[in-house]
CSV table of C-alpha atoms in Angstrom, one decimal:
chain,number,residue,atom,x,y,z
O,19,UNK,CA,32.4,15.5,-3.8
O,20,UNK,CA,28.9,14.1,-4.4
O,21,UNK,CA,27.1,11.1,-3.0
O,22,UNK,CA,24.5,8.5,-3.8
O,23,UNK,CA,22.3,6.9,-1.2
O,24,UNK,CA,20.9,3.4,-2.0
O,25,UNK,CA,17.3,3.4,-0.8
O,26,UNK,CA,15.4,1.4,-3.4
O,27,UNK,CA,15.2,-2.0,-1.5
O,28,UNK,CA,12.0,-3.6,-0.2
O,29,UNK,CA,13.2,-4.2,3.4
O,30,UNK,CA,11.9,-7.7,3.5
O,31,UNK,CA,13.4,-8.6,6.8
O,32,UNK,CA,11.5,-5.7,8.4
O,33,UNK,CA,8.0,-6.8,7.2
O,34,UNK,CA,5.2,-6.1,8.0
O,35,UNK,CA,6.5,-2.6,8.9
O,36,UNK,CA,8.0,-2.0,5.4
O,37,UNK,CA,4.6,-2.7,3.8
O,38,UNK,CA,3.6,0.7,5.3
O,39,UNK,CA,6.8,2.7,5.2
O,40,UNK,CA,10.1,2.2,3.3
O,41,UNK,CA,13.0,1.3,5.6
O,42,UNK,CA,14.9,4.6,4.9
O,43,UNK,CA,12.0,6.5,6.4
O,44,UNK,CA,11.8,4.5,9.7
O,45,UNK,CA,12.1,6.9,12.6
O,46,UNK,CA,15.4,6.7,14.6
O,47,UNK,CA,15.2,8.9,17.6
O,48,UNK,CA,12.1,10.3,15.9
O,49,UNK,CA,13.8,11.3,12.7
O,50,UNK,CA,13.9,9.4,9.4
O,51,UNK,CA,16.9,7.1,9.1
O,52,UNK,CA,17.6,8.8,5.8
O,53,UNK,CA,18.0,12.1,7.6
O,54,UNK,CA,20.7,10.6,9.8
O,55,UNK,CA,22.5,9.5,6.6
O,56,UNK,CA,22.3,13.0,5.3
O,57,UNK,CA,23.8,14.3,8.6
O,58,UNK,CA,26.7,11.9,8.1
O,59,UNK,CA,27.4,13.1,4.5
O,60,UNK,CA,27.0,16.8,5.5
O,61,UNK,CA,29.6,16.3,8.2
O,62,UNK,CA,32.1,15.7,5.4
O,63,UNK,CA,30.8,18.8,3.5
O,64,UNK,CA,29.0,16.6,0.9
O,65,UNK,CA,25.9,18.5,0.0
O,66,UNK,CA,24.9,17.2,-3.5
O,67,UNK,CA,23.2,13.9,-3.1
O,68,UNK,CA,21.1,11.6,-5.2
O,69,UNK,CA,18.9,8.9,-3.7
O,70,UNK,CA,17.6,6.0,-5.7
O,71,UNK,CA,14.1,4.9,-4.8
O,72,UNK,CA,11.7,2.1,-5.8
O,73,UNK,CA,9.6,0.8,-2.9
O,74,UNK,CA,6.9,3.3,-1.7
O,75,UNK,CA,8.8,6.1,-3.4
O,76,UNK,CA,6.3,8.8,-2.6
O,77,UNK,CA,6.8,8.4,1.1
O,78,UNK,CA,10.4,9.5,0.6
O,79,UNK,CA,9.8,12.2,-2.0
O,80,UNK,CA,6.9,13.8,-0.2
O,81,UNK,CA,8.6,14.0,3.2
O,82,UNK,CA,11.8,15.7,1.9
O,83,UNK,CA,9.8,18.0,-0.4
O,84,UNK,CA,7.8,19.1,2.6
O,85,UNK,CA,10.7,19.0,5.1
O,86,UNK,CA,13.8,19.9,3.2
O,87,UNK,CA,17.1,18.8,4.9
O,88,UNK,CA,19.1,22.0,5.6
O,89,UNK,CA,22.2,22.6,3.4
O,90,UNK,CA,21.6,19.5,1.3
O,91,UNK,CA,20.6,19.4,-2.4
O,92,UNK,CA,18.7,16.2,-2.9
O,93,UNK,CA,17.6,14.6,-6.2
O,94,UNK,CA,15.8,11.3,-6.7
O,95,UNK,CA,16.4,8.5,-9.1
O,96,UNK,CA,13.2,6.6,-9.4
O,97,UNK,CA,13.9,3.1,-10.6
O,98,UNK,CA,10.7,1.7,-12.0
O,99,UNK,CA,12.5,-1.7,-12.1
O,100,UNK,CA,15.3,-2.3,-9.6
O,101,UNK,CA,18.6,-2.1,-11.3
O,102,UNK,CA,21.0,-3.4,-8.6
O,103,UNK,CA,23.8,-1.3,-7.0
O,104,UNK,CA,25.9,-1.0,-10.2
O,105,UNK,CA,22.9,-0.5,-12.4
O,106,UNK,CA,21.6,2.2,-10.1
O,107,UNK,CA,24.8,4.2,-10.2
O,108,UNK,CA,25.1,3.7,-13.9
O,109,UNK,CA,21.7,5.3,-14.3
O,110,UNK,CA,23.0,8.4,-12.5
O,111,UNK,CA,26.4,8.5,-14.3
O,112,UNK,CA,25.8,12.0,-15.8
O,113,UNK,CA,25.4,13.3,-12.2
O,114,UNK,CA,28.3,11.4,-10.6
O,115,UNK,CA,31.0,11.1,-13.3
O,116,UNK,CA,32.7,14.5,-12.6
O,117,UNK,CA,34.9,13.0,-9.8
O,118,UNK,CA,35.1,10.5,-7.0
O,119,UNK,CA,31.8,10.0,-5.1
O,120,UNK,CA,30.5,8.3,-2.0
O,121,UNK,CA,28.1,5.4,-2.2
O,122,UNK,CA,26.3,4.4,0.9
O,123,UNK,CA,23.5,2.0,1.9
O,124,UNK,CA,20.5,3.8,3.5
O,125,UNK,CA,20.1,1.2,6.3
O,126,UNK,CA,23.3,1.6,8.2
O,127,UNK,CA,24.1,3.7,11.2
O,128,UNK,CA,27.7,4.6,11.9
O,129,UNK,CA,30.0,7.1,13.7
O,130,UNK,CA,32.7,7.0,11.0
O,131,UNK,CA,34.6,10.1,10.1
O,132,UNK,CA,34.1,10.3,6.3
O,133,UNK,CA,36.9,12.9,5.9
O,134,UNK,CA,39.4,10.2,7.1
O,135,UNK,CA,38.1,7.7,4.5
O,136,UNK,CA,38.4,10.3,1.8
O,137,UNK,CA,42.0,11.1,2.8
O,138,UNK,CA,42.8,7.4,2.8
O,139,UNK,CA,41.3,6.9,-0.6
O,140,UNK,CA,43.3,9.8,-2.1
O,141,UNK,CA,46.5,8.8,-0.3
O,142,UNK,CA,46.4,5.3,-1.8
O,143,UNK,CA,45.4,6.5,-5.3
O,144,UNK,CA,42.6,4.0,-5.0
O,145,UNK,CA,40.0,3.4,-7.7
O,146,UNK,CA,37.6,2.0,-5.1
O,147,UNK,CA,37.7,2.2,-1.3
O,148,UNK,CA,35.4,0.0,0.8
O,149,UNK,CA,34.9,0.7,4.4
O,150,UNK,CA,35.3,-2.6,6.2
O,151,UNK,CA,35.0,-4.1,9.6
O,152,UNK,CA,36.9,-7.0,11.3
O,153,UNK,CA,33.9,-8.5,13.2
O,154,UNK,CA,32.6,-10.9,10.6
O,155,UNK,CA,29.2,-12.4,10.8
O,156,UNK,CA,29.5,-15.0,7.9
O,157,UNK,CA,25.9,-16.0,8.3
O,158,UNK,CA,24.8,-12.5,7.4
O,159,UNK,CA,27.6,-10.9,5.4
O,160,UNK,CA,30.0,-12.1,2.7
O,161,UNK,CA,33.6,-11.6,3.7
O,162,UNK,CA,36.5,-10.0,1.9
O,163,UNK,CA,40.2,-10.8,2.1
O,164,UNK,CA,42.5,-7.8,2.6
O,165,UNK,CA,46.3,-7.4,2.8
O,166,UNK,CA,48.3,-5.7,5.5
O,167,UNK,CA,48.6,-2.5,3.4
O,168,UNK,CA,44.8,-2.4,3.1
O,169,UNK,CA,44.6,-3.7,-0.5
O,170,UNK,CA,41.6,-5.9,-1.1
O,171,UNK,CA,42.6,-9.0,-3.0
O,172,UNK,CA,39.5,-11.3,-2.9
O,173,UNK,CA,35.8,-11.3,-2.4
O,174,UNK,CA,35.0,-14.6,-0.8
O,175,UNK,CA,32.8,-16.6,-3.1
O,176,UNK,CA,34.2,-15.0,-6.2
O,177,UNK,CA,36.8,-16.7,-8.5
O,178,UNK,CA,40.4,-15.7,-8.1
O,179,UNK,CA,43.7,-16.9,-9.5
O,180,UNK,CA,46.3,-15.5,-7.1
O,181,UNK,CA,45.4,-14.8,-3.5
O,182,UNK,CA,48.4,-13.6,-1.4
O,183,UNK,CA,49.2,-15.4,1.8
O,184,UNK,CA,48.8,-13.6,5.2
O,185,UNK,CA,45.5,-11.9,4.3
O,186,UNK,CA,42.8,-11.4,6.8
O,187,UNK,CA,39.0,-11.5,6.4
O,188,UNK,CA,36.8,-8.5,6.9
O,189,UNK,CA,33.2,-7.6,6.1
O,190,UNK,CA,31.9,-4.8,3.9
O,191,UNK,CA,29.9,-2.1,5.7
O,192,UNK,CA,27.9,-0.7,2.7
O,193,UNK,CA,30.0,2.5,2.5
O,194,UNK,CA,32.4,3.1,-0.3
O,195,UNK,CA,34.2,5.8,-2.3
O,196,UNK,CA,34.3,5.2,-6.1
O,197,UNK,CA,36.2,6.8,-9.0
O,198,UNK,CA,34.1,7.5,-12.1
O,199,UNK,CA,36.3,5.1,-14.2
O,200,UNK,CA,33.8,2.4,-12.9
O,201,UNK,CA,31.1,3.6,-15.3
O,202,UNK,CA,33.0,2.1,-18.2
O,203,UNK,CA,32.6,-1.4,-16.7
O,204,UNK,CA,28.8,-1.3,-16.0
O,205,UNK,CA,26.3,-2.2,-18.8
O,206,UNK,CA,23.5,0.4,-19.3
O,207,UNK,CA,19.9,-0.2,-18.6
O,208,UNK,CA,20.1,-3.6,-16.9
O,209,UNK,CA,20.3,-5.2,-13.5
O,210,UNK,CA,24.0,-5.4,-12.3
O,211,UNK,CA,25.6,-5.7,-8.9
O,212,UNK,CA,28.8,-4.2,-7.7
O,213,UNK,CA,30.1,-6.8,-5.2
O,214,UNK,CA,28.7,-9.6,-7.3
O,215,UNK,CA,29.7,-8.6,-10.8
O,216,UNK,CA,31.9,-5.5,-11.0
O,217,UNK,CA,34.3,-5.5,-8.0
O,218,UNK,CA,35.6,-9.1,-8.4
O,219,UNK,CA,36.5,-8.4,-12.0
O,220,UNK,CA,38.3,-5.2,-11.0
O,221,UNK,CA,40.4,-7.3,-8.6
O,222,UNK,CA,41.2,-9.8,-11.3
O,223,UNK,CA,42.3,-6.8,-13.5
O,224,UNK,CA,44.5,-5.7,-10.6
O,225,UNK,CA,42.8,-2.4,-10.2
O,226,UNK,CA,43.9,-0.7,-7.0
O,227,UNK,CA,41.1,-1.4,-4.5
O,228,UNK,CA,41.5,-0.7,-0.8
O,229,UNK,CA,39.7,-1.3,2.4
O,230,UNK,CA,39.5,1.3,5.1
O,231,UNK,CA,39.2,-0.5,8.5
O,232,UNK,CA,36.6,1.0,10.7
O,233,UNK,CA,36.6,-0.1,14.4
O,234,UNK,CA,33.9,2.3,15.7
O,235,UNK,CA,30.2,2.1,15.8
O,236,UNK,CA,28.3,0.4,12.9
O,237,UNK,CA,24.9,-1.3,12.7
O,238,UNK,CA,22.9,-2.7,9.8
O,239,UNK,CA,19.3,-1.7,10.6
O,240,UNK,CA,17.9,-4.7,8.6
O,241,UNK,CA,15.6,-6.3,11.2
O,242,UNK,CA,13.5,-5.4,14.2
O,243,UNK,CA,16.1,-6.5,16.7
O,244,UNK,CA,18.7,-4.2,15.1
O,245,UNK,CA,16.2,-1.4,14.7
O,246,UNK,CA,15.5,-1.4,18.4
O,247,UNK,CA,19.2,-1.8,19.2
O,248,UNK,CA,20.1,1.3,17.1
O,249,UNK,CA,17.7,3.4,19.0
O,250,UNK,CA,18.8,2.0,22.3
O,251,UNK,CA,22.5,2.6,21.5
O,252,UNK,CA,21.7,6.2,20.5
O,253,UNK,CA,19.8,6.8,23.7
O,254,UNK,CA,22.8,5.4,25.6
O,255,UNK,CA,25.2,7.7,23.6
O,256,UNK,CA,27.0,4.8,22.0
O,257,UNK,CA,26.5,6.6,18.7
O,258,UNK,CA,25.8,10.3,18.4
O,259,UNK,CA,22.6,11.0,16.5
O,260,UNK,CA,20.4,14.1,16.3
O,261,UNK,CA,17.0,13.3,17.8
O,262,UNK,CA,13.6,14.9,17.3
O,263,UNK,CA,12.5,17.9,19.5
O,264,UNK,CA,11.8,16.3,22.9
O,265,UNK,CA,9.2,16.9,25.5
O,266,UNK,CA,10.5,17.0,29.1
O,267,UNK,CA,8.8,14.6,31.5
O,268,UNK,CA,9.5,14.3,35.2
O,269,UNK,CA,7.9,11.3,36.9
O,270,UNK,CA,9.0,8.6,39.4
O,271,UNK,CA,7.6,6.1,36.8
O,272,UNK,CA,10.1,7.2,34.1
O,273,UNK,CA,13.2,4.9,33.7
O,274,UNK,CA,15.8,6.6,31.5
O,275,UNK,CA,17.0,6.7,28.9
O,276,UNK,CA,13.9,7.6,26.9
O,277,UNK,CA,12.9,10.2,24.3
O,278,UNK,CA,9.4,11.6,24.1
O,279,UNK,CA,8.2,13.7,21.2
O,280,UNK,CA,6.1,16.9,21.4
O,281,UNK,CA,2.4,16.9,22.0
O,282,UNK,CA,2.3,13.6,23.8
O,283,UNK,CA,-0.3,12.9,26.5
O,284,UNK,CA,1.3,10.7,29.2
O,285,UNK,CA,-0.7,9.6,32.2
O,286,UNK,CA,1.0,10.4,35.5
O,287,UNK,CA,1.1,6.7,36.4
O,288,UNK,CA,2.2,5.4,33.0
O,289,UNK,CA,5.6,3.7,33.1
O,290,UNK,CA,8.0,4.5,30.3
O,291,UNK,CA,11.5,3.1,29.6
O,292,UNK,CA,14.2,2.3,29.7
O,293,UNK,CA,15.2,2.5,26.0
O,294,UNK,CA,12.0,3.7,24.5
O,295,UNK,CA,11.3,6.3,21.9
O,296,UNK,CA,7.8,7.8,21.9
O,297,UNK,CA,7.0,9.7,18.7
O,298,UNK,CA,5.0,13.0,18.6
O,299,UNK,CA,1.3,13.1,19.3
O,300,UNK,CA,1.2,9.8,21.2
O,301,UNK,CA,-1.1,9.0,24.1
O,302,UNK,CA,-0.1,6.6,26.9
O,303,UNK,CA,-3.0,6.0,29.2
O,304,UNK,CA,-3.1,5.2,32.9
O,305,UNK,CA,-1.2,2.2,34.1
O,306,UNK,CA,0.4,1.4,30.7
O,307,UNK,CA,4.0,0.3,30.4
O,308,UNK,CA,6.3,0.9,27.4
O,309,UNK,CA,9.7,-0.7,27.6
O,310,UNK,CA,12.5,-1.1,25.0
O,311,UNK,CA,10.1,-0.2,22.3
O,312,UNK,CA,9.5,2.4,19.5
O,313,UNK,CA,6.1,4.1,19.1
O,314,UNK,CA,5.8,5.9,15.8
O,315,UNK,CA,3.7,9.2,15.6
O,316,UNK,CA,0.2,9.2,16.9
O,317,UNK,CA,0.1,5.9,18.7
O,318,UNK,CA,-2.3,5.3,21.6
O,319,UNK,CA,-1.5,2.7,24.3
O,320,UNK,CA,-4.6,1.7,26.3
O,321,UNK,CA,-5.2,1.6,30.1
O,322,UNK,CA,-3.0,-1.0,31.8
O,323,UNK,CA,-1.5,-2.3,28.5
O,324,UNK,CA,2.1,-3.5,28.3
O,325,UNK,CA,4.4,-3.0,25.3
O,326,UNK,CA,7.9,-4.6,25.4
O,327,UNK,CA,10.6,-5.0,22.7
O,328,UNK,CA,8.1,-4.0,20.0
O,329,UNK,CA,7.5,-1.4,17.3
O,330,UNK,CA,4.1,0.2,16.9
O,331,UNK,CA,3.3,2.0,13.6
O,332,UNK,CA,1.8,5.5,13.3
O,333,UNK,CA,-1.7,6.2,14.5
O,334,UNK,CA,-2.2,2.6,15.8
O,335,UNK,CA,-4.3,2.1,18.9
O,336,UNK,CA,-3.5,-0.7,21.4
O,337,UNK,CA,-6.6,-1.4,23.4
O,338,UNK,CA,-6.9,-1.6,27.2
O,339,UNK,CA,-5.1,-4.4,29.1
O,340,UNK,CA,-3.3,-5.8,26.1
O,341,UNK,CA,0.2,-7.4,26.3
O,342,UNK,CA,2.5,-6.8,23.3
O,343,UNK,CA,5.9,-8.4,23.4
O,344,UNK,CA,8.5,-8.9,20.7
O,345,UNK,CA,6.1,-7.8,17.9
O,346,UNK,CA,5.8,-5.4,15.0
O,347,UNK,CA,2.3,-4.0,15.2
O,348,UNK,CA,0.8,-2.6,12.0
């Protein structure tokens, strides 16, 4: 089975950080978010992957050309003009059309067992399987109506003639398995959405579409709060993610859990943690405090400065005796 990772978006909710780095490359436990997505796919023996790109594409291409992901064959689909989810997969139809494939958003973190989703898809002879969750946040995510047997019967907001009774509402997680029949439904060379344009029509045509209910860990890393939370959850082992090589630090001023990268210079009286990730080559000077924050590579925190609930981009210097709280510093 092959996979496509959707990584072309602008990441507007994470500005100004995404003006410097595309969201799929944000470090999570010191490794790019996209690397964690590849880990998830590799866990299901999915090794042939295409990634669509648009915003700051060279940041993604150059990293994985210079740091290849082990056991993964990666190709890129550069969309000079964003095509939408359906338009993006249509562009790569020649690569994907030889069998069912996984489609996944690049900004989600989950502990799902993909093998089980694939088995569920095959067992139900589904043409499309969406991984869904029951904890709906209607202010953020459009909801879906699903029957007891798992069949999806309605996208809320889409027109529908016959909605069975006794359905329940769930939310889509951004992870799905698609049969190649879908390519016949997608117009070529133009913007087209899946959940907006293609999937509602498939339901009206009574195509078998199922929802796999996931009740484990899932987080959409779409804003700074969620970005910090994902790293905190991983440090607390609420989700298992592979982190960067770590430097061991023993000090009475350290409050775990924290993760510190290699080649960091940490003053003996600097206070770190809890829930902080310090990237490689950072310098934390005397009396500084870093709490519930993420420092990208090469950051310097000045004498006596405080950083709380914040993200500091690579090679940024915070001067002496500064107070940074609830900010994204670029």
